[in-house]
């Protein structure tokens, strides 16, 4: 029996291009841009709605604290005493059993102070946030938010 001659061929792994082409990258960037253009305005719209909801919740908390103040003192704070009467005893308030808020009086979600009037235009007191623009009136996020 004879020897078989087998010629060995050196092994070389197949070569592949690694990476993305410029066209593939541009397609991905365009898709991301389209998604951002679609989702961005919806997200920002929800942010404005949440600020209005926060302002309404804060006004509701003020109303509860003011009702408790009234039960103790027999009246709501005057406009001059303001919402600070919920934290610090006014000189004219007898039977004050506060503080009626756990923390300082917060500003509205846009960084403006709430306006307190007693008597209010439609009820015994009125609490107002003038909205995003901080000015009376307006529409949308700039609309006034009140307890009435």
Short mmCIF file of N, CA and C in Angstrom, two decimals:
data_model
loop_
_atom_site.label_atom_id
_atom_site.label_comp_id
_atom_site.label_asym_id
_atom_site.label_seq_id
_atom_site.Cartn_x
_atom_site.Cartn_y
_atom_site.Cartn_z
N UNK A 1 0.84 -1.16 0.00
CA UNK A 1 0.00 0.00 0.00
C UNK A 1 0.88 1.21 0.00
N UNK A 2 0.43 2.11 -0.77
CA UNK A 2 1.23 3.32 -0.91
C UNK A 2 0.75 4.45 -0.02
N UNK A 3 1.56 5.36 0.06
CA UNK A 3 1.22 6.53 0.88
C UNK A 3 0.34 7.46 0.06
N UNK A 4 -0.64 8.02 0.74
CA UNK A 4 -1.50 8.99 0.07
C UNK A 4 -0.90 10.36 0.31
N UNK A 5 -0.84 11.09 -0.70
CA UNK A 5 -0.35 12.45 -0.57
C UNK A 5 -1.53 13.39 -0.48
N UNK A 6 -1.62 14.05 0.62
CA UNK A 6 -2.68 15.02 0.82
C UNK A 6 -2.00 16.36 1.00
N UNK A 7 -2.37 17.25 0.16
CA UNK A 7 -1.78 18.58 0.25
C UNK A 7 -2.59 19.39 1.26
N UNK A 8 -1.90 19.90 2.26
CA UNK A 8 -2.58 20.69 3.28
C UNK A 8 -2.72 22.13 2.80
N UNK A 9 -3.93 22.61 2.92
CA UNK A 9 -4.19 24.01 2.57
C UNK A 9 -4.34 24.76 3.89
N UNK A 10 -3.59 25.83 4.05
CA UNK A 10 -3.71 26.57 5.32
C UNK A 10 -5.12 27.15 5.46
N UNK A 11 -5.65 27.12 6.70
CA UNK A 11 -7.00 27.63 6.99
C UNK A 11 -6.93 29.14 7.19
N UNK A 12 -7.80 29.83 6.55
CA UNK A 12 -7.94 31.27 6.80
C UNK A 12 -9.43 31.55 6.99
N UNK A 13 -9.76 32.17 8.14
CA UNK A 13 -11.18 32.43 8.41
C UNK A 13 -11.76 33.41 7.39
N UNK A 14 -13.06 33.29 7.16
CA UNK A 14 -13.67 34.23 6.20
C UNK A 14 -13.59 35.65 6.74
N UNK A 15 -13.46 36.59 5.87
CA UNK A 15 -13.37 38.00 6.27
C UNK A 15 -14.72 38.66 6.05
N UNK A 16 -15.15 39.42 7.08
CA UNK A 16 -16.41 40.16 7.01
C UNK A 16 -16.11 41.61 7.31
N UNK A 17 -16.90 42.49 6.73
CA UNK A 17 -16.79 43.90 7.07
C UNK A 17 -17.52 44.13 8.40
N UNK A 18 -16.89 44.83 9.28
CA UNK A 18 -17.50 45.10 10.57
C UNK A 18 -17.86 46.58 10.61
N UNK A 19 -19.11 46.89 11.08
CA UNK A 19 -19.53 48.28 11.19
C UNK A 19 -20.76 48.55 10.34
N UNK A 20 -21.15 49.81 10.34
CA UNK A 20 -22.34 50.22 9.61
C UNK A 20 -21.93 51.15 8.48
N UNK A 21 -22.73 51.13 7.44
CA UNK A 21 -22.47 52.07 6.36
C UNK A 21 -23.07 53.42 6.72
N UNK A 22 -22.64 54.42 6.04
CA UNK A 22 -23.15 55.76 6.27
C UNK A 22 -24.66 55.80 6.03
N UNK A 23 -25.13 55.11 5.04
CA UNK A 23 -26.56 55.09 4.73
C UNK A 23 -27.36 54.48 5.88
N UNK A 24 -26.88 53.39 6.46
CA UNK A 24 -27.58 52.77 7.58
C UNK A 24 -27.64 53.72 8.78
N UNK A 25 -26.56 54.41 9.05
CA UNK A 25 -26.54 55.37 10.16
C UNK A 25 -27.52 56.51 9.91
N UNK A 26 -27.58 57.01 8.69
CA UNK A 26 -28.51 58.10 8.38
C UNK A 26 -29.97 57.65 8.53
N UNK A 27 -30.28 56.42 8.15
CA UNK A 27 -31.64 55.91 8.29
C UNK A 27 -32.03 55.84 9.77
N UNK A 28 -31.12 55.36 10.61
CA UNK A 28 -31.39 55.27 12.04
C UNK A 28 -31.59 56.66 12.64
N UNK A 29 -30.77 57.62 12.26
CA UNK A 29 -30.90 58.99 12.77
C UNK A 29 -32.23 59.60 12.35
N UNK A 30 -32.66 59.37 11.14
CA UNK A 30 -33.95 59.89 10.67
C UNK A 30 -35.10 59.27 11.46
N UNK A 31 -35.04 57.98 11.71
CA UNK A 31 -36.09 57.31 12.49
C UNK A 31 -36.15 57.86 13.90
N UNK A 32 -35.01 58.05 14.54
CA UNK A 32 -34.98 58.62 15.89
C UNK A 32 -35.55 60.05 15.88
N UNK A 33 -35.21 60.83 14.88
CA UNK A 33 -35.74 62.19 14.76
C UNK A 33 -37.24 62.21 14.61
N UNK A 34 -37.78 61.29 13.80
CA UNK A 34 -39.23 61.22 13.62
C UNK A 34 -39.93 60.83 14.92
N UNK A 35 -39.37 59.89 15.64
CA UNK A 35 -39.96 59.49 16.92
C UNK A 35 -39.93 60.65 17.92
N UNK A 36 -38.83 61.38 17.98
CA UNK A 36 -38.72 62.52 18.90
C UNK A 36 -39.72 63.61 18.53
N UNK A 37 -39.91 63.84 17.23
CA UNK A 37 -40.86 64.87 16.79
C UNK A 37 -42.29 64.47 17.13
N UNK A 38 -42.58 63.19 17.17
CA UNK A 38 -43.93 62.72 17.48
C UNK A 38 -44.17 62.69 18.99
N UNK A 39 -43.21 62.21 19.76
CA UNK A 39 -43.38 62.02 21.20
C UNK A 39 -43.14 63.31 21.99
N UNK A 40 -42.23 64.14 21.57
CA UNK A 40 -41.85 65.35 22.31
C UNK A 40 -43.02 66.25 22.66
N UNK A 41 -43.82 66.70 21.70
CA UNK A 41 -44.94 67.58 22.04
C UNK A 41 -45.96 66.95 22.98
N UNK A 42 -46.19 65.64 22.83
CA UNK A 42 -47.13 64.97 23.72
C UNK A 42 -46.60 64.95 25.15
N UNK A 43 -45.30 64.72 25.30
CA UNK A 43 -44.69 64.70 26.63
C UNK A 43 -44.75 66.08 27.27
N UNK A 44 -44.42 67.12 26.53
CA UNK A 44 -44.44 68.47 27.08
C UNK A 44 -45.86 68.90 27.42
N UNK A 45 -46.85 68.46 26.66
CA UNK A 45 -48.25 68.76 26.98
C UNK A 45 -48.67 68.13 28.29
N UNK A 46 -48.21 66.92 28.55
CA UNK A 46 -48.53 66.24 29.80
C UNK A 46 -47.87 66.94 30.99
N UNK A 47 -46.68 67.51 30.78
CA UNK A 47 -45.98 68.21 31.85
C UNK A 47 -46.80 69.42 32.30
N UNK A 48 -47.38 70.17 31.37
CA UNK A 48 -48.22 71.31 31.72
C UNK A 48 -49.46 70.90 32.48
N UNK A 49 -50.07 69.78 32.09
CA UNK A 49 -51.26 69.28 32.79
C UNK A 49 -50.92 68.87 34.22
N UNK A 50 -49.74 68.31 34.42
CA UNK A 50 -49.37 67.88 35.77
C UNK A 50 -49.14 69.08 36.68
N UNK A 51 -48.61 70.17 36.15
CA UNK A 51 -48.43 71.37 36.97
C UNK A 51 -49.77 71.94 37.42
N UNK A 52 -50.76 71.93 36.54
CA UNK A 52 -52.10 72.40 36.90
C UNK A 52 -52.70 71.50 37.97
N UNK A 53 -52.48 70.20 37.85
CA UNK A 53 -52.99 69.24 38.84
C UNK A 53 -52.34 69.48 40.21
N UNK A 54 -51.05 69.76 40.21
CA UNK A 54 -50.34 70.04 41.47
C UNK A 54 -50.90 71.30 42.12
N UNK A 55 -51.13 72.34 41.32
CA UNK A 55 -51.69 73.59 41.87
C UNK A 55 -53.07 73.35 42.48
N UNK A 56 -53.90 72.56 41.82
CA UNK A 56 -55.23 72.26 42.36
C UNK A 56 -55.13 71.47 43.67
N UNK A 57 -54.19 70.55 43.73
CA UNK A 57 -54.01 69.76 44.96
C UNK A 57 -53.52 70.64 46.11
N UNK A 58 -52.61 71.57 45.82
CA UNK A 58 -52.13 72.47 46.87
C UNK A 58 -53.25 73.37 47.37
N UNK A 59 -54.06 73.88 46.47
CA UNK A 59 -55.20 74.72 46.87
C UNK A 59 -56.17 73.90 47.72
N UNK A 60 -56.39 72.64 47.36
CA UNK A 60 -57.25 71.77 48.17
C UNK A 60 -56.69 71.58 49.57
N UNK A 61 -55.38 71.44 49.70
CA UNK A 61 -54.75 71.30 51.02
C UNK A 61 -54.91 72.59 51.83
N UNK A 62 -54.80 73.74 51.16
CA UNK A 62 -55.01 75.02 51.85
C UNK A 62 -56.44 75.11 52.37
N UNK A 63 -57.40 74.68 51.56
CA UNK A 63 -58.81 74.73 51.98
C UNK A 63 -59.04 73.92 53.24
N UNK A 64 -58.48 72.72 53.31
CA UNK A 64 -58.65 71.88 54.49
C UNK A 64 -58.00 72.53 55.71
N UNK A 65 -56.81 73.08 55.53
CA UNK A 65 -56.14 73.74 56.64
C UNK A 65 -56.92 74.98 57.09
N UNK A 66 -57.47 75.73 56.15
CA UNK A 66 -58.26 76.91 56.50
C UNK A 66 -59.54 76.54 57.22
N UNK A 67 -60.16 75.43 56.83
CA UNK A 67 -61.37 74.98 57.53
C UNK A 67 -61.05 74.59 58.98
N UNK A 68 -59.91 73.94 59.19
CA UNK A 68 -59.50 73.59 60.55
C UNK A 68 -59.20 74.85 61.35
N UNK A 69 -58.54 75.83 60.73
CA UNK A 69 -58.27 77.12 61.37
C UNK A 69 -59.59 77.76 61.81
N UNK A 70 -60.58 77.73 60.91
CA UNK A 70 -61.88 78.35 61.21
C UNK A 70 -62.57 77.65 62.38
N UNK A 71 -62.46 76.32 62.44
CA UNK A 71 -63.07 75.59 63.57
C UNK A 71 -62.45 76.02 64.90
N UNK A 72 -61.14 76.25 64.90
CA UNK A 72 -60.45 76.63 66.14
C UNK A 72 -60.67 78.10 66.49
N UNK A 73 -60.49 78.97 65.52
CA UNK A 73 -60.48 80.42 65.78
C UNK A 73 -61.88 81.03 65.65
N UNK A 74 -62.73 80.43 64.85
CA UNK A 74 -64.08 80.96 64.67
C UNK A 74 -64.24 81.82 63.43
N UNK A 75 -63.18 81.99 62.68
CA UNK A 75 -63.21 82.79 61.44
C UNK A 75 -62.02 82.37 60.57
N UNK A 76 -62.11 82.76 59.29
CA UNK A 76 -60.97 82.54 58.40
C UNK A 76 -59.97 83.67 58.60
N UNK A 77 -58.70 83.45 58.26
CA UNK A 77 -57.73 84.55 58.37
C UNK A 77 -58.14 85.72 57.46
N UNK A 78 -57.79 86.91 57.86
CA UNK A 78 -58.06 88.08 57.01
C UNK A 78 -57.08 88.08 55.84
N UNK A 79 -57.36 88.92 54.86
CA UNK A 79 -56.45 89.03 53.72
C UNK A 79 -55.07 89.49 54.17
N UNK A 80 -55.02 90.37 55.19
CA UNK A 80 -53.74 90.86 55.69
C UNK A 80 -52.96 89.75 56.39
N UNK A 81 -53.66 88.88 57.13
CA UNK A 81 -52.99 87.76 57.80
C UNK A 81 -52.52 86.73 56.79
N UNK A 82 -53.31 86.51 55.76
CA UNK A 82 -52.94 85.63 54.66
C UNK A 82 -52.76 84.18 55.08
N UNK A 83 -52.15 83.42 54.20
CA UNK A 83 -51.94 82.00 54.45
C UNK A 83 -50.89 81.76 55.53
N UNK A 84 -50.09 82.78 55.85
CA UNK A 84 -49.10 82.64 56.92
C UNK A 84 -49.77 82.42 58.28
N UNK A 85 -51.05 82.78 58.40
CA UNK A 85 -51.78 82.56 59.65
C UNK A 85 -51.93 81.06 59.93
N UNK A 86 -51.73 80.23 58.91
CA UNK A 86 -51.80 78.79 59.11
C UNK A 86 -50.53 78.26 59.78
N UNK A 87 -49.47 79.05 59.77
CA UNK A 87 -48.19 78.64 60.36
C UNK A 87 -47.86 79.40 61.64
N UNK A 88 -48.16 80.70 61.65
CA UNK A 88 -47.82 81.57 62.78
C UNK A 88 -49.10 82.19 63.35
N UNK A 89 -49.21 82.17 64.65
CA UNK A 89 -50.42 82.67 65.30
C UNK A 89 -50.54 84.18 65.11
N UNK A 90 -51.64 84.63 64.51
CA UNK A 90 -51.89 86.06 64.40
C UNK A 90 -52.21 86.64 65.79
N UNK A 91 -51.92 87.90 65.97
CA UNK A 91 -52.13 88.54 67.28
C UNK A 91 -53.60 88.54 67.67
N UNK A 92 -54.50 88.60 66.70
CA UNK A 92 -55.93 88.69 67.01
C UNK A 92 -56.63 87.34 67.08
N UNK A 93 -55.90 86.25 66.86
CA UNK A 93 -56.53 84.93 66.82
C UNK A 93 -56.49 84.28 68.20
N UNK A 94 -57.67 84.11 68.79
CA UNK A 94 -57.75 83.37 70.05
C UNK A 94 -58.06 81.92 69.72
N UNK A 95 -57.69 81.01 70.58
CA UNK A 95 -57.90 79.58 70.40
C UNK A 95 -57.17 79.01 69.18
N UNK A 96 -56.13 79.70 68.73
CA UNK A 96 -55.31 79.21 67.62
C UNK A 96 -54.60 77.95 68.09
N UNK A 97 -54.72 76.88 67.35
CA UNK A 97 -54.14 75.61 67.76
C UNK A 97 -53.25 75.04 66.65
N UNK A 98 -52.51 75.92 65.98
CA UNK A 98 -51.69 75.52 64.83
C UNK A 98 -50.32 75.06 65.22
N UNK A 99 -49.45 74.90 64.31
CA UNK A 99 -49.61 75.23 62.88
C UNK A 99 -50.52 74.23 62.16
N UNK A 100 -51.17 74.73 61.13
CA UNK A 100 -52.14 73.95 60.39
C UNK A 100 -51.55 73.34 59.12
N UNK A 101 -50.32 73.72 58.80
CA UNK A 101 -49.58 73.12 57.69
C UNK A 101 -48.31 72.50 58.25
N UNK A 102 -47.87 71.39 57.67
CA UNK A 102 -46.67 70.72 58.15
C UNK A 102 -45.40 71.46 57.75
N UNK A 103 -45.44 72.15 56.60
CA UNK A 103 -44.27 72.86 56.08
C UNK A 103 -44.67 74.30 55.78
N UNK A 104 -43.70 75.08 55.34
CA UNK A 104 -43.99 76.46 54.94
C UNK A 104 -45.01 76.49 53.81
N UNK A 105 -45.65 77.63 53.64
CA UNK A 105 -46.61 77.81 52.56
C UNK A 105 -45.85 77.68 51.24
N UNK A 106 -46.20 76.70 50.41
CA UNK A 106 -45.46 76.52 49.15
C UNK A 106 -45.85 77.56 48.11
N UNK A 107 -44.97 77.75 47.15
CA UNK A 107 -45.31 78.56 45.98
C UNK A 107 -46.00 77.64 44.98
N UNK A 108 -46.64 78.22 43.99
CA UNK A 108 -47.31 77.38 42.99
C UNK A 108 -46.25 76.69 42.12
N UNK A 109 -46.64 75.75 41.28
CA UNK A 109 -45.67 75.00 40.49
C UNK A 109 -44.81 75.85 39.55
N UNK A 110 -45.20 77.08 39.31
CA UNK A 110 -44.44 77.97 38.43
C UNK A 110 -43.57 78.94 39.23
N UNK A 111 -43.54 78.79 40.54
CA UNK A 111 -42.67 79.61 41.38
C UNK A 111 -43.29 80.91 41.86
N UNK A 112 -44.59 81.10 41.68
CA UNK A 112 -45.27 82.33 42.11
C UNK A 112 -46.03 82.06 43.41
N UNK A 113 -46.19 83.10 44.21
CA UNK A 113 -46.93 82.96 45.47
C UNK A 113 -48.44 82.87 45.17
N UNK A 114 -49.14 82.10 45.98
CA UNK A 114 -50.59 82.04 45.89
C UNK A 114 -51.16 83.34 46.46
N UNK A 115 -52.28 83.78 45.89
CA UNK A 115 -52.98 84.96 46.38
C UNK A 115 -54.15 84.51 47.24
N UNK A 116 -54.25 85.09 48.45
CA UNK A 116 -55.34 84.75 49.36
C UNK A 116 -56.14 86.00 49.64
N UNK A 117 -57.47 85.90 49.50
CA UNK A 117 -58.37 87.03 49.78
C UNK A 117 -59.50 86.54 50.67
N UNK A 118 -59.79 87.33 51.69
CA UNK A 118 -60.93 87.01 52.55
C UNK A 118 -61.64 88.32 52.89
N UNK A 119 -62.86 88.49 52.51
CA UNK A 119 -63.74 87.57 51.81
C UNK A 119 -63.38 87.49 50.33
N UNK A 120 -63.72 86.36 49.72
CA UNK A 120 -63.46 86.16 48.30
C UNK A 120 -64.59 86.70 47.46
N UNK A 121 -64.43 86.64 46.16
CA UNK A 121 -65.45 87.16 45.25
C UNK A 121 -66.69 86.25 45.20
N UNK A 122 -66.52 84.94 45.42
CA UNK A 122 -67.65 84.02 45.33
C UNK A 122 -67.88 83.22 46.61
N UNK A 123 -66.96 83.30 47.57
CA UNK A 123 -67.11 82.53 48.80
C UNK A 123 -66.44 83.29 49.95
N UNK A 124 -66.35 82.65 51.10
CA UNK A 124 -65.77 83.32 52.27
C UNK A 124 -64.29 83.63 52.09
N UNK A 125 -63.60 82.83 51.29
CA UNK A 125 -62.20 83.12 50.98
C UNK A 125 -61.92 82.65 49.56
N UNK A 126 -60.82 83.16 49.03
CA UNK A 126 -60.43 82.81 47.67
C UNK A 126 -58.92 82.61 47.63
N UNK A 127 -58.49 81.50 47.06
CA UNK A 127 -57.07 81.22 46.86
C UNK A 127 -56.85 81.12 45.36
N UNK A 128 -55.86 81.87 44.85
CA UNK A 128 -55.66 81.93 43.41
C UNK A 128 -54.19 81.71 43.06
N UNK A 129 -53.96 80.89 42.02
CA UNK A 129 -52.68 80.82 41.34
C UNK A 129 -52.94 81.39 39.96
N UNK A 130 -52.10 82.33 39.54
CA UNK A 130 -52.33 82.98 38.25
C UNK A 130 -51.76 82.19 37.07
N UNK A 131 -51.37 80.95 37.30
CA UNK A 131 -50.91 80.10 36.20
C UNK A 131 -49.47 80.37 35.81
N UNK A 132 -49.11 79.83 34.68
CA UNK A 132 -47.71 79.87 34.23
C UNK A 132 -47.20 81.29 34.01
N UNK A 133 -48.05 82.17 33.50
CA UNK A 133 -47.59 83.54 33.21
C UNK A 133 -47.59 84.44 34.44
N UNK A 134 -48.23 84.01 35.53
CA UNK A 134 -48.25 84.82 36.76
C UNK A 134 -49.12 86.06 36.66
N UNK A 135 -49.96 86.16 35.63
CA UNK A 135 -50.82 87.32 35.41
C UNK A 135 -52.29 86.89 35.46
N UNK A 136 -53.18 87.78 35.95
CA UNK A 136 -54.61 87.44 35.96
C UNK A 136 -55.12 87.14 34.56
N UNK A 137 -56.07 86.20 34.48
CA UNK A 137 -56.65 85.81 33.20
C UNK A 137 -55.76 84.82 32.47
N UNK A 138 -56.05 84.61 31.21
CA UNK A 138 -55.25 83.71 30.40
C UNK A 138 -56.01 82.43 30.07
N UNK A 139 -55.41 81.65 29.18
CA UNK A 139 -55.99 80.38 28.78
C UNK A 139 -54.94 79.29 28.85
N UNK A 140 -55.38 78.05 28.84
CA UNK A 140 -54.45 76.92 28.88
C UNK A 140 -53.65 76.92 30.18
N UNK A 141 -52.33 76.81 30.07
CA UNK A 141 -51.46 76.80 31.25
C UNK A 141 -51.39 78.17 31.91
N UNK A 142 -51.77 79.22 31.20
CA UNK A 142 -51.74 80.58 31.75
C UNK A 142 -53.04 80.94 32.48
N UNK A 143 -54.02 80.04 32.46
CA UNK A 143 -55.31 80.33 33.09
C UNK A 143 -55.18 80.35 34.62
N UNK A 144 -56.02 81.15 35.25
CA UNK A 144 -56.05 81.22 36.71
C UNK A 144 -56.62 79.93 37.28
N UNK A 145 -56.06 79.50 38.40
CA UNK A 145 -56.54 78.30 39.10
C UNK A 145 -57.00 78.79 40.47
N UNK A 146 -58.25 78.50 40.82
CA UNK A 146 -58.82 79.03 42.05
C UNK A 146 -59.62 77.94 42.75
N UNK A 147 -59.95 78.19 44.03
CA UNK A 147 -60.75 77.24 44.79
C UNK A 147 -62.24 77.38 44.46
N UNK A 148 -62.65 78.39 43.74
CA UNK A 148 -64.06 78.60 43.40
C UNK A 148 -64.41 78.00 42.07
#
